[in-house]
C-alpha cells in the first residue's frame, strides 16, 4: 500500500506564522457567541460562550495588570478542573505573561523548587491548596503575589480582580515565551520546557484539525488534569483553534469506568481523548452491549500507545476505532492514526503535517524499515513550528535532545514497510535481557489478551545471570485469584503471543498499578522499586 495518496488531503497544509501573534485576540475572541466551555461536577452544569470567557478573562487580565503582573512575568497556576482555570490561563495570555500550570498533587517541596527554578512572580490557587503554597513561599524567602479563588487573609481575591477594567490584550512577537511546563528529566530534577506564543497556541491547530478531527459545534472531552501539558493539547488549544466546545468533568476520587461511559451518553459528546488505561478498564469492566454511544463519532488515545487487542474489541462493540496519537510536553501531536488513513490497530501512526520524522541511530542516520531505533524529528533545514524552544538553563538536556539535524524524543520505535510508526518504549524503559532488547509495550499487549488480566505493567527486574529480566505487575479481573498455576498459565500464554524470550519470568499480582492523575502508568516507579532505588 502506498501512503502517498492518503496524504493528499493534508499535503498542502502549512501553518502561517505571523511576526506578531496573540491567541486570545487572533483565535479565541473571533469565535464570539459560539459555545466554548461546558463544565460539570455531575450535579451542577455551567456553560460559557467564547464571548463570556472573553469578558471574564479580559477583566481578570486588567486585575493582573493592577497587581503589577506584566509581560514576561511567570505565573504558577495550581488548580483542579474547575472552570476558573480556563479564565485564568486566558487572562495570563492576554497580558503576555508566562503561564506555568501545575498539578494539585504537587507537594510543598515541589512548589518550593518551582518557585526558585522558575523565578515565579505570582501563584494562583484555591483554598484547598493554599497551605502548602504558603509553606513553600515562606521557605523560598522571596515576595510572591498570592491570588486565591476563595477569601483568605493575606491573599488577593480572584473575585475582586474580576471587578477591574477590562484589558483585551495585545500582540507580541511569535517567538516570545508563553508557557513553561515542568517535566521529569534524565538528570533527575524536573526540567523546564519553554513554549513560545505559537509553538503550542497556534501549532495545536495540527492536533485539533488532524488528530482530534474537530470542527465548530463539536463537543470534545479530554480526560486530563489541568496541571499537565495534555490539558493544553486537548482541553484548550486543540479544540479552541477549531472553534469546538471543551467539555470538562470535575470529580474527585479514583478513575471510574462506569462514570466515563455514563458521561459519554448523558452529555451527548462528539469526541473524547482518554488515556489507554481508561479504555482498557472500560473494556474489561463494562459489558460490550453497554458500549453504544449515539453522539460520539471519534475516539482517541494518548499518553502511551493503546494495545491492538483493545482497539479491535472497541471497534467490535462500538463500530468505531480508537485512534492513537503521539507527542510530548515538548511538542504538539507529531504522529497519529488519522481518520483518513487505513487503520493498523496498535500503530502509533504517521507523521502529522509540518513534521518530518524518522527512525535514526545514535549518529542521526535513518534506519531501514522494521529496525528499532530512536524516534527523531528533523530540525534542519527548518525547525517545526510545534516544537518547544528550549529546556531553560539545562545545557545537558539540550545536548541530549538536539543532535545534528535531529531532535531526539528519547523514545524508541520502528517504522514498518508501509510507513507506519510503532512505539517500543521510553529509552530507559527498554529491557535488555541476555543481550535481547525487549520493549514493554509488546509484552503488555500480549498480557492483556489473557482473560484473567485486567491491567498489566512490564518493567526490567535485576537478574544475576541475564542482567535484567522481564517482570510483569498484574491486576486480575474479578473472576480470578493469584496462584502459581495461574502464573505458569500466563507465562505459557505470552510465549505463544510473542517471541518466547519476551515472556515475563517474574509476575507479581497487585491490587492496582501506580498511575498519574491522568491515568498513565508509572513504570519508572515500579522499576526503581525493583532495583531498590525507591
Short mmCIF file of C-alpha atoms in Angstrom, two decimals:
data_model
loop_
_atom_site.label_atom_id
_atom_site.label_comp_id
_atom_site.label_asym_id
_atom_site.label_seq_id
_atom_site.Cartn_x
_atom_site.Cartn_y
_atom_site.Cartn_z
CA UNK A 1 0.00 0.00 0.00
CA UNK A 2 1.22 3.48 -0.88
CA UNK A 3 0.69 6.14 1.78
CA UNK A 4 1.14 8.96 -0.72
CA UNK A 5 -2.48 9.03 -1.85
CA UNK A 6 -3.66 9.26 1.75
CA UNK A 7 -1.55 12.35 2.27
CA UNK A 8 -3.44 14.20 -0.48
CA UNK A 9 -5.87 15.86 1.93
CA UNK A 10 -3.12 17.15 4.22
CA UNK A 11 -0.19 17.62 1.86
CA UNK A 12 -0.72 21.33 1.28
CA UNK A 13 -1.46 22.25 4.90
CA UNK A 14 1.00 24.73 6.34
CA UNK A 15 0.90 26.87 9.44
CA UNK A 16 1.45 30.51 8.60
CA UNK A 17 3.36 32.13 11.45
CA UNK A 18 2.83 35.89 11.73
CA UNK A 19 5.51 38.20 13.10
CA UNK A 20 3.22 39.10 15.99
CA UNK A 21 0.52 36.92 17.49
CA UNK A 22 -1.99 36.72 20.32
CA UNK A 23 -4.02 33.55 20.77
CA UNK A 24 -6.83 35.41 22.59
CA UNK A 25 -7.07 38.19 20.01
CA UNK A 26 -6.30 36.26 16.82
CA UNK A 27 -8.08 32.98 17.54
CA UNK A 28 -10.20 32.77 20.67
CA UNK A 29 -12.18 36.02 20.62
CA UNK A 30 -13.18 35.57 16.99
CA UNK A 31 -15.47 32.63 17.78
CA UNK A 32 -17.86 35.06 19.52
CA UNK A 33 -21.21 33.65 20.65
CA UNK A 34 -20.33 30.01 19.93
CA UNK A 35 -20.18 27.73 22.96
CA UNK A 36 -16.64 27.47 24.34
CA UNK A 37 -16.86 25.52 27.61
CA UNK A 38 -19.21 23.13 29.36
CA UNK A 39 -18.22 22.40 32.97
CA UNK A 40 -19.91 19.96 35.31
CA UNK A 41 -19.27 18.18 38.57
CA UNK A 42 -22.03 15.67 37.94
CA UNK A 43 -24.75 17.75 39.57
CA UNK A 44 -24.18 21.35 38.53
CA UNK A 45 -23.61 22.40 34.91
CA UNK A 46 -22.11 25.70 33.78
CA UNK A 47 -21.84 26.78 30.15
CA UNK A 48 -19.79 29.62 28.68
CA UNK A 49 -19.63 31.08 25.19
CA UNK A 50 -16.36 32.35 23.77
CA UNK A 51 -17.75 35.85 24.35
CA UNK A 52 -18.46 35.05 28.03
CA UNK A 53 -14.88 33.88 28.58
CA UNK A 54 -13.52 36.87 26.65
CA UNK A 55 -15.30 39.21 29.06
CA UNK A 56 -14.24 37.33 32.19
CA UNK A 57 -10.61 36.81 31.16
CA UNK A 58 -10.15 40.40 29.96
CA UNK A 59 -11.40 41.72 33.31
CA UNK A 60 -9.07 39.37 35.14
CA UNK A 61 -6.24 40.47 32.85
CA UNK A 62 -6.93 44.04 33.92
CA UNK A 63 -6.79 42.89 37.54
CA UNK A 64 -3.46 41.15 36.99
CA UNK A 65 -2.03 44.33 35.49
CA UNK A 66 -3.25 46.30 38.51
CA UNK A 67 -1.24 43.92 40.73
CA UNK A 68 1.89 44.63 38.69
CA UNK A 69 1.97 41.36 36.73
CA UNK A 70 3.28 42.18 33.28
CA UNK A 71 4.66 40.80 30.03
CA UNK A 72 7.23 38.04 30.67
CA UNK A 73 6.33 37.52 34.34
CA UNK A 74 5.85 33.90 35.33
CA UNK A 75 2.57 32.84 36.93
CA UNK A 76 2.19 29.42 38.55
CA UNK A 77 -1.40 28.11 38.41
CA UNK A 78 -2.30 25.19 40.69
CA UNK A 79 -5.98 24.33 40.37
CA UNK A 80 -8.17 21.28 39.77
CA UNK A 81 -10.57 21.00 36.80
CA UNK A 82 -12.71 24.00 37.68
CA UNK A 83 -13.93 26.48 35.11
CA UNK A 84 -11.88 29.35 36.55
CA UNK A 85 -8.72 27.64 35.33
CA UNK A 86 -9.64 28.41 31.71
CA UNK A 87 -10.38 32.05 32.57
CA UNK A 88 -7.05 32.40 34.36
CA UNK A 89 -4.93 30.91 31.56
CA UNK A 90 -6.63 33.17 29.01
CA UNK A 91 -6.04 36.20 31.24
CA UNK A 92 -2.34 35.37 31.61
CA UNK A 93 -2.06 35.13 27.83
CA UNK A 94 -3.80 38.49 27.32
CA UNK A 95 -1.07 40.31 29.26
CA UNK A 96 1.65 38.14 27.65
CA UNK A 97 2.81 36.81 30.98
CA UNK A 98 4.05 33.20 31.09
CA UNK A 99 1.65 30.55 32.40
CA UNK A 100 3.09 27.63 34.38
CA UNK A 101 0.39 25.02 35.02
CA UNK A 102 0.93 22.70 37.97
CA UNK A 103 -0.99 19.69 39.23
CA UNK A 104 -2.68 19.81 42.63
CA UNK A 105 -0.64 16.70 43.52
CA UNK A 106 2.46 18.88 43.96
CA UNK A 107 3.85 18.93 47.50
CA UNK A 108 5.19 21.99 49.30
CA UNK A 109 8.70 20.81 48.40
CA UNK A 110 7.74 20.52 44.71
CA UNK A 111 6.27 24.02 44.78
CA UNK A 112 9.33 25.48 46.50
CA UNK A 113 11.52 24.03 43.74
CA UNK A 114 9.30 25.62 41.08
CA UNK A 115 9.32 28.97 42.83
CA UNK A 116 13.12 29.03 42.81
CA UNK A 117 13.83 27.45 39.44
CA UNK A 118 11.01 29.24 37.66
CA UNK A 119 11.52 32.67 39.25
CA UNK A 120 7.79 32.85 39.88
CA UNK A 121 6.14 36.29 40.15
CA UNK A 122 2.65 35.12 41.20
CA UNK A 123 0.75 32.00 42.21
CA UNK A 124 -2.96 31.37 41.64
CA UNK A 125 -4.73 28.61 43.57
CA UNK A 126 -7.73 27.78 45.76
CA UNK A 127 -8.22 27.43 49.50
CA UNK A 128 -7.58 23.69 49.48
CA UNK A 129 -4.06 24.09 48.07
CA UNK A 130 -3.12 27.38 49.72
CA UNK A 131 -1.47 25.99 52.85
CA UNK A 132 1.29 24.11 51.05
CA UNK A 133 1.89 27.12 48.82
CA UNK A 134 2.30 29.37 51.85
CA UNK A 135 4.75 26.86 53.31
CA UNK A 136 6.74 26.83 50.05
CA UNK A 137 6.74 30.64 49.75
CA UNK A 138 7.96 31.03 53.35
CA UNK A 139 10.87 28.65 52.68
CA UNK A 140 11.55 30.36 49.36
CA UNK A 141 12.03 33.63 51.21
CA UNK A 142 11.10 35.96 48.34
CA UNK A 143 7.99 38.02 47.71
CA UNK A 144 5.39 36.33 45.56
CA UNK A 145 1.97 37.69 44.63
CA UNK A 146 -0.62 35.25 46.01
CA UNK A 147 -4.06 35.06 44.40
CA UNK A 148 -6.80 32.83 45.78
CA UNK A 149 -10.16 31.83 44.34
CA UNK A 150 -11.52 31.99 47.87
CA UNK A 151 -11.29 34.69 50.54
CA UNK A 152 -8.11 34.25 52.54
CA UNK A 153 -6.20 36.72 54.68
CA UNK A 154 -3.01 37.97 53.05
CA UNK A 155 -4.09 36.84 49.58
CA UNK A 156 -5.51 38.76 46.65
CA UNK A 157 -9.10 37.81 45.82
CA UNK A 158 -9.98 36.36 42.42
CA UNK A 159 -13.48 37.84 42.61
CA UNK A 160 -12.22 41.33 43.39
CA UNK A 161 -9.83 41.17 40.43
CA UNK A 162 -12.82 40.45 38.16
CA UNK A 163 -14.13 43.92 39.02
CA UNK A 164 -11.19 45.51 37.20
CA UNK A 165 -11.26 47.44 33.96
CA UNK A 166 -11.09 45.01 31.06
CA UNK A 167 -7.87 44.55 29.09
CA UNK A 168 -8.32 42.55 25.89
CA UNK A 169 -4.60 42.21 25.33
CA UNK A 170 -2.00 42.99 22.73
CA UNK A 171 0.01 41.05 20.20
CA UNK A 172 3.60 40.17 20.93
CA UNK A 173 6.37 38.57 18.88
CA UNK A 174 5.57 34.99 17.90
CA UNK A 175 8.86 33.74 19.34
CA UNK A 176 8.20 35.30 22.76
CA UNK A 177 7.64 32.88 25.66
CA UNK A 178 4.10 31.83 26.55
CA UNK A 179 4.20 28.61 28.63
CA UNK A 180 6.58 26.69 30.85
CA UNK A 181 5.91 23.09 31.79
CA UNK A 182 7.93 21.24 34.41
CA UNK A 183 8.59 17.66 33.36
CA UNK A 184 10.92 14.91 34.54
CA UNK A 185 14.40 14.91 33.01
CA UNK A 186 17.23 12.45 32.53
CA UNK A 187 19.29 14.42 35.03
CA UNK A 188 16.83 13.82 37.88
CA UNK A 189 15.29 17.18 38.74
CA UNK A 190 12.29 18.39 36.72
CA UNK A 191 13.30 20.35 33.64
CA UNK A 192 11.56 23.48 32.37
CA UNK A 193 10.08 23.11 28.88
CA UNK A 194 9.58 26.53 27.28
CA UNK A 195 6.93 27.06 24.61
CA UNK A 196 6.51 30.21 22.56
CA UNK A 197 3.40 32.16 21.59
CA UNK A 198 2.98 29.86 18.57
CA UNK A 199 4.67 26.52 19.38
CA UNK A 200 1.64 25.47 21.45
CA UNK A 201 -1.11 28.12 20.98
CA UNK A 202 -1.01 28.15 17.17
CA UNK A 203 0.60 24.79 16.37
CA UNK A 204 -2.03 22.81 18.25
CA UNK A 205 -4.16 23.55 15.20
CA UNK A 206 -2.45 20.39 13.92
CA UNK A 207 -3.67 18.48 16.99
CA UNK A 208 -7.22 19.77 16.76
CA UNK A 209 -7.66 19.52 13.00
CA UNK A 210 -5.91 16.31 12.02
CA UNK A 211 -5.86 14.02 15.06
CA UNK A 212 -8.87 15.15 17.11
CA UNK A 213 -10.71 15.81 13.84
CA UNK A 214 -12.64 18.71 15.38
CA UNK A 215 -14.86 21.31 13.77
CA UNK A 216 -17.13 24.12 15.05
CA UNK A 217 -20.05 22.71 17.02
CA UNK A 218 -18.24 19.57 18.20
CA UNK A 219 -18.13 18.94 21.96
CA UNK A 220 -14.78 17.45 22.97
CA UNK A 221 -13.92 15.80 26.28
CA UNK A 222 -10.29 15.32 27.26
CA UNK A 223 -9.70 13.30 30.42
CA UNK A 224 -6.70 15.11 31.84
CA UNK A 225 -5.76 17.07 34.90
CA UNK A 226 -5.18 20.79 34.29
CA UNK A 227 -1.62 20.53 35.61
CA UNK A 228 -0.33 18.55 32.64
CA UNK A 229 0.60 19.61 29.13
CA UNK A 230 -2.12 17.27 27.84
CA UNK A 231 -4.69 19.78 29.10
CA UNK A 232 -3.12 22.42 26.85
CA UNK A 233 -3.24 19.91 23.99
CA UNK A 234 -6.85 18.78 24.15
CA UNK A 235 -8.65 20.89 26.74
CA UNK A 236 -7.53 24.26 25.44
CA UNK A 237 -5.65 24.92 22.18
CA UNK A 238 -6.60 21.88 20.10
CA UNK A 239 -10.39 22.35 20.39
CA UNK A 240 -10.45 26.15 20.51
CA UNK A 241 -8.30 26.57 17.41
CA UNK A 242 -11.08 24.68 15.63
CA UNK A 243 -14.00 26.52 17.26
CA UNK A 244 -15.12 23.38 19.12
CA UNK A 245 -16.56 23.23 22.62
CA UNK A 246 -14.44 21.97 25.52
CA UNK A 247 -16.25 19.68 27.96
CA UNK A 248 -14.78 19.03 31.38
CA UNK A 249 -15.92 16.94 34.34
CA UNK A 250 -14.65 17.85 37.81
CA UNK A 251 -14.62 14.79 40.01
CA UNK A 252 -12.54 13.70 42.98
CA UNK A 253 -11.57 10.12 43.63
CA UNK A 254 -10.30 7.20 41.60
CA UNK A 255 -10.99 6.57 37.96
CA UNK A 256 -14.43 5.04 37.41
CA UNK A 257 -15.06 3.32 34.04
CA UNK A 258 -18.83 3.38 34.53
CA UNK A 259 -18.73 7.16 35.04
CA UNK A 260 -16.91 7.61 31.71
CA UNK A 261 -19.49 5.54 29.85
CA UNK A 262 -22.43 7.29 31.53
CA UNK A 263 -20.96 10.73 30.82
CA UNK A 264 -20.45 9.97 27.13
CA UNK A 265 -24.12 9.09 26.87
CA UNK A 266 -25.63 11.74 29.15
CA UNK A 267 -23.93 14.83 27.72
CA UNK A 268 -24.10 13.96 24.02
CA UNK A 269 -20.38 14.42 23.42
CA UNK A 270 -18.85 14.34 19.93
CA UNK A 271 -15.28 13.27 20.60
CA UNK A 272 -13.17 12.04 23.50
CA UNK A 273 -9.46 11.81 24.28
CA UNK A 274 -8.62 9.39 27.08
CA UNK A 275 -5.51 7.58 28.35
CA UNK A 276 -5.16 3.94 27.25
CA UNK A 277 -5.74 2.87 30.86
CA UNK A 278 -9.28 4.26 30.66
CA UNK A 279 -10.14 2.29 27.54
CA UNK A 280 -8.58 -0.90 28.92
CA UNK A 281 -10.58 -0.69 32.15
CA UNK A 282 -13.81 0.08 30.30
CA UNK A 283 -13.36 -2.94 28.03
CA UNK A 284 -12.55 -5.21 30.97
CA UNK A 285 -15.34 -3.99 33.28
CA UNK A 286 -18.25 -2.78 31.13
CA UNK A 287 -20.32 -5.25 29.04
CA UNK A 288 -19.91 -4.73 25.30
CA UNK A 289 -23.67 -4.24 24.90
CA UNK A 290 -23.42 -1.07 27.02
CA UNK A 291 -20.72 0.49 24.82
CA UNK A 292 -23.10 2.19 22.43
CA UNK A 293 -22.67 5.96 22.04
CA UNK A 294 -25.14 7.65 19.73
CA UNK A 295 -23.39 11.04 19.60
CA UNK A 296 -19.67 10.13 19.84
CA UNK A 297 -18.08 9.92 16.39
CA UNK A 298 -14.35 9.88 17.24
CA UNK A 299 -12.26 8.23 19.97
CA UNK A 300 -8.56 8.96 20.50
CA UNK A 301 -5.95 7.74 22.98
CA UNK A 302 -2.78 9.46 24.16
CA UNK A 303 -0.11 9.28 26.84
CA UNK A 304 1.14 5.89 25.66
CA UNK A 305 0.06 3.61 22.81
CA UNK A 306 -3.18 1.67 23.12
CA UNK A 307 -2.88 -2.05 22.54
CA UNK A 308 -4.32 -3.53 19.33
CA UNK A 309 -6.42 -6.02 21.30
CA UNK A 310 -8.38 -3.21 22.98
CA UNK A 311 -8.74 -1.25 19.73
CA UNK A 312 -10.25 -4.27 17.98
CA UNK A 313 -12.61 -5.08 20.86
CA UNK A 314 -13.73 -1.45 20.92
CA UNK A 315 -14.39 -1.50 17.19
CA UNK A 316 -16.50 -4.63 17.52
CA UNK A 317 -18.51 -3.17 20.43
CA UNK A 318 -18.99 0.41 19.25
CA UNK A 319 -18.47 0.31 15.50
CA UNK A 320 -15.58 2.81 15.81
CA UNK A 321 -11.84 2.51 16.16
CA UNK A 322 -9.74 4.26 18.80
CA UNK A 323 -7.01 6.36 17.16
CA UNK A 324 -3.58 6.50 18.79
CA UNK A 325 -1.76 9.82 18.98
CA UNK A 326 1.82 10.59 19.93
CA UNK A 327 3.65 13.66 21.12
CA UNK A 328 5.37 15.04 24.19
CA UNK A 329 5.27 18.00 26.53
CA UNK A 330 7.90 19.35 24.13
CA UNK A 331 5.69 19.02 21.03
CA UNK A 332 2.20 19.12 19.64
CA UNK A 333 0.75 15.97 18.06
CA UNK A 334 3.52 14.62 15.83
CA UNK A 335 2.49 11.05 15.00
CA UNK A 336 -1.09 9.87 14.79
CA UNK A 337 -3.51 7.39 13.38
CA UNK A 338 -5.60 9.73 11.24
CA UNK A 339 -9.20 9.03 10.25
CA UNK A 340 -8.46 9.19 6.51
CA UNK A 341 -5.72 6.58 6.77
CA UNK A 342 -6.19 2.78 6.73
CA UNK A 343 -6.25 1.52 10.31
CA UNK A 344 -3.41 -0.52 11.75
CA UNK A 345 -4.51 -1.35 15.27
CA UNK A 346 -1.75 -0.60 17.77
CA UNK A 347 0.36 1.52 15.44
CA UNK A 348 1.42 4.94 16.72
CA UNK A 349 0.60 6.35 13.29
CA UNK A 350 2.12 8.53 10.60
CA UNK A 351 3.74 11.98 10.80
CA UNK A 352 1.29 14.87 11.09
CA UNK A 353 1.58 17.91 8.78
CA UNK A 354 4.67 20.04 9.39
CA UNK A 355 6.79 17.23 10.84
CA UNK A 356 9.47 15.12 9.17
CA UNK A 357 10.04 12.15 11.45
CA UNK A 358 12.22 9.08 11.09
CA UNK A 359 13.82 6.23 12.99
CA UNK A 360 17.54 7.00 13.33
CA UNK A 361 20.61 5.59 15.03
CA UNK A 362 22.62 7.47 17.64
CA UNK A 363 24.54 9.27 14.90
CA UNK A 364 21.43 10.52 13.11
CA UNK A 365 21.47 8.01 10.27
CA UNK A 366 18.00 6.86 9.15
CA UNK A 367 17.45 3.15 9.74
CA UNK A 368 15.73 0.70 7.37
CA UNK A 369 12.13 -0.45 7.94
CA UNK A 370 11.43 -2.89 10.79
CA UNK A 371 14.61 -1.77 12.60
CA UNK A 372 14.31 -0.42 16.12
CA UNK A 373 15.91 2.97 16.78
CA UNK A 374 15.36 6.48 18.04
CA UNK A 375 12.16 8.33 17.16
CA UNK A 376 13.54 11.65 15.94
CA UNK A 377 12.15 14.87 14.47
CA UNK A 378 14.03 16.70 11.69
CA UNK A 379 15.01 20.26 12.71
CA UNK A 380 17.18 21.18 9.70
CA UNK A 381 16.85 22.92 7.32
CA UNK A 382 13.68 24.19 9.06
CA UNK A 383 12.51 23.76 12.62
CA UNK A 384 8.87 22.65 13.04
CA UNK A 385 6.51 25.28 14.48
CA UNK A 386 5.12 22.81 17.02
CA UNK A 387 8.43 22.10 18.74
CA UNK A 388 9.35 23.73 22.05
CA UNK A 389 12.00 26.43 22.21
CA UNK A 390 14.34 25.12 24.90
CA UNK A 391 14.95 23.46 28.23
CA UNK A 392 15.55 26.57 30.31
CA UNK A 393 19.01 26.65 31.87
CA UNK A 394 19.74 22.98 31.15
CA UNK A 395 22.62 22.54 28.70
CA UNK A 396 22.87 18.81 29.44
CA UNK A 397 19.28 18.14 28.40
CA UNK A 398 19.62 20.37 25.34
CA UNK A 399 22.74 18.48 24.23
CA UNK A 400 21.00 15.13 24.72
CA UNK A 401 17.91 16.18 22.79
CA UNK A 402 19.31 18.25 19.91
CA UNK A 403 21.99 16.43 17.95
CA UNK A 404 22.90 17.29 14.39
CA UNK A 405 19.81 17.63 12.21
CA UNK A 406 17.51 15.93 14.71
CA UNK A 407 15.54 16.41 17.89
CA UNK A 408 15.74 13.09 19.73
CA UNK A 409 12.49 12.34 21.57
CA UNK A 410 14.28 9.76 23.74
CA UNK A 411 11.56 7.28 22.70
CA UNK A 412 12.29 4.07 20.84
CA UNK A 413 10.32 2.65 17.95
CA UNK A 414 10.43 1.35 14.40
CA UNK A 415 8.80 2.12 11.07
CA UNK A 416 7.15 -0.62 9.02
CA UNK A 417 7.46 -1.04 5.26
CA UNK A 418 4.26 0.93 4.66
CA UNK A 419 5.46 3.97 6.62
CA UNK A 420 3.56 3.48 9.88
CA UNK A 421 5.46 4.09 13.11
CA UNK A 422 5.31 1.68 16.06
CA UNK A 423 6.25 2.59 19.63
CA UNK A 424 8.59 0.32 21.58
CA UNK A 425 9.14 2.27 24.81
CA UNK A 426 10.92 5.11 26.51
CA UNK A 427 14.67 5.00 26.09
CA UNK A 428 15.11 3.99 29.73
CA UNK A 429 12.12 1.57 29.72
CA UNK A 430 13.57 -0.86 27.18
CA UNK A 431 14.62 -4.12 28.87
CA UNK A 432 17.97 -5.67 27.90
CA UNK A 433 17.93 -9.34 28.90
CA UNK A 434 20.84 -11.63 27.97
CA UNK A 435 21.58 -9.35 25.02
CA UNK A 436 17.97 -9.21 23.79
CA UNK A 437 16.20 -5.84 23.63
CA UNK A 438 12.59 -6.13 24.79
CA UNK A 439 10.02 -3.33 24.62
CA UNK A 440 7.46 -3.36 27.44
CA UNK A 441 4.56 -2.33 25.21
CA UNK A 442 4.58 -5.55 23.15
CA UNK A 443 4.65 -7.75 26.26
CA UNK A 444 1.86 -5.75 27.89
CA UNK A 445 -0.22 -6.07 24.73
CA UNK A 446 0.16 -9.85 24.92
CA UNK A 447 -0.63 -9.97 28.63
CA UNK A 448 -3.94 -8.13 28.45
CA UNK A 449 -5.24 -10.64 25.91
CA UNK A 450 -5.30 -13.20 28.74
CA UNK A 451 -8.82 -13.43 30.21
CA UNK A 452 -7.51 -13.24 33.78
CA UNK A 453 -5.69 -9.94 33.31
CA UNK A 454 -7.39 -6.59 33.79
CA UNK A 455 -4.22 -4.45 33.65
CA UNK A 456 -0.51 -5.09 33.31
CA UNK A 457 2.73 -3.13 33.52
CA UNK A 458 6.08 -4.54 32.40
CA UNK A 459 9.48 -3.37 33.64
CA UNK A 460 13.04 -4.62 33.95
CA UNK A 461 13.99 -6.57 37.06
CA UNK A 462 17.59 -7.35 38.10
CA UNK A 463 18.92 -10.87 37.44
CA UNK A 464 22.38 -12.24 38.22
CA UNK A 465 22.60 -14.32 35.04
CA UNK A 466 20.74 -12.27 32.42
CA UNK A 467 21.40 -8.80 33.84
CA UNK A 468 17.72 -7.95 33.54
CA UNK A 469 14.58 -10.00 33.06
CA UNK A 470 11.02 -9.09 32.20
CA UNK A 471 8.76 -8.62 35.20
CA UNK A 472 5.02 -8.10 34.94
CA UNK A 473 2.87 -6.44 37.56
CA UNK A 474 -0.63 -7.78 37.01
CA UNK A 475 -4.09 -6.72 38.18
CA UNK A 476 -6.56 -9.61 37.87
CA UNK A 477 -10.18 -9.49 36.79
CA UNK A 478 -12.74 -10.29 39.48
CA UNK A 479 -13.14 -13.93 38.39
CA UNK A 480 -9.53 -14.96 39.10
CA UNK A 481 -7.31 -15.41 42.16
CA UNK A 482 -3.48 -15.36 42.32
CA UNK A 483 -1.79 -18.78 42.17
CA UNK A 484 1.37 -20.46 40.94
CA UNK A 485 -0.72 -22.31 38.38
CA UNK A 486 -2.05 -19.01 37.01
CA UNK A 487 1.50 -17.60 36.76
CA UNK A 488 2.58 -20.57 34.63
CA UNK A 489 -0.56 -20.29 32.51
CA UNK A 490 0.11 -16.59 31.87
CA UNK A 491 3.75 -17.26 31.01
CA UNK A 492 2.81 -20.02 28.55
CA UNK A 493 0.18 -17.75 27.03
CA UNK A 494 2.68 -14.93 26.40
CA UNK A 495 5.18 -17.36 24.84
CA UNK A 496 2.57 -18.14 22.19
CA UNK A 497 1.65 -14.47 21.62
CA UNK A 498 5.21 -13.11 21.24
CA UNK A 499 8.73 -14.37 20.74
CA UNK A 500 9.27 -16.80 23.65
CA UNK A 501 12.27 -14.92 25.07
CA UNK A 502 9.99 -11.95 25.83
CA UNK A 503 7.76 -13.76 28.34
CA UNK A 504 7.73 -12.39 31.93
CA UNK A 505 9.99 -14.55 34.05
CA UNK A 506 8.62 -12.79 37.11
CA UNK A 507 4.96 -12.00 37.75
CA UNK A 508 3.63 -10.12 40.75
CA UNK A 509 -0.08 -9.80 41.39
CA UNK A 510 -1.13 -6.38 42.68
CA UNK A 511 -4.45 -4.74 43.57
CA UNK A 512 -3.70 -1.68 41.44
CA UNK A 513 -0.93 -0.08 39.37
CA UNK A 514 0.59 3.28 40.28
CA UNK A 515 -0.70 5.94 37.88
CA UNK A 516 -0.52 9.63 37.27
CA UNK A 517 -3.73 11.59 37.82
CA UNK A 518 -4.35 11.41 34.06
CA UNK A 519 -4.17 7.60 34.12
CA UNK A 520 -0.69 6.95 32.75
CA UNK A 521 1.09 4.00 34.40
CA UNK A 522 4.17 4.97 36.43
CA UNK A 523 6.54 2.32 35.10
CA UNK A 524 9.54 4.27 36.33
CA UNK A 525 8.28 3.95 39.90
CA UNK A 526 7.87 0.18 39.53
CA UNK A 527 11.33 -0.18 38.01
CA UNK A 528 13.01 1.87 40.73
CA UNK A 529 11.42 -0.36 43.37
CA UNK A 530 12.69 -3.45 41.57
CA UNK A 531 16.24 -2.11 41.66
CA UNK A 532 15.92 -0.98 45.28
CA UNK A 533 16.17 2.71 44.47
CA UNK A 534 12.81 3.78 45.86
#
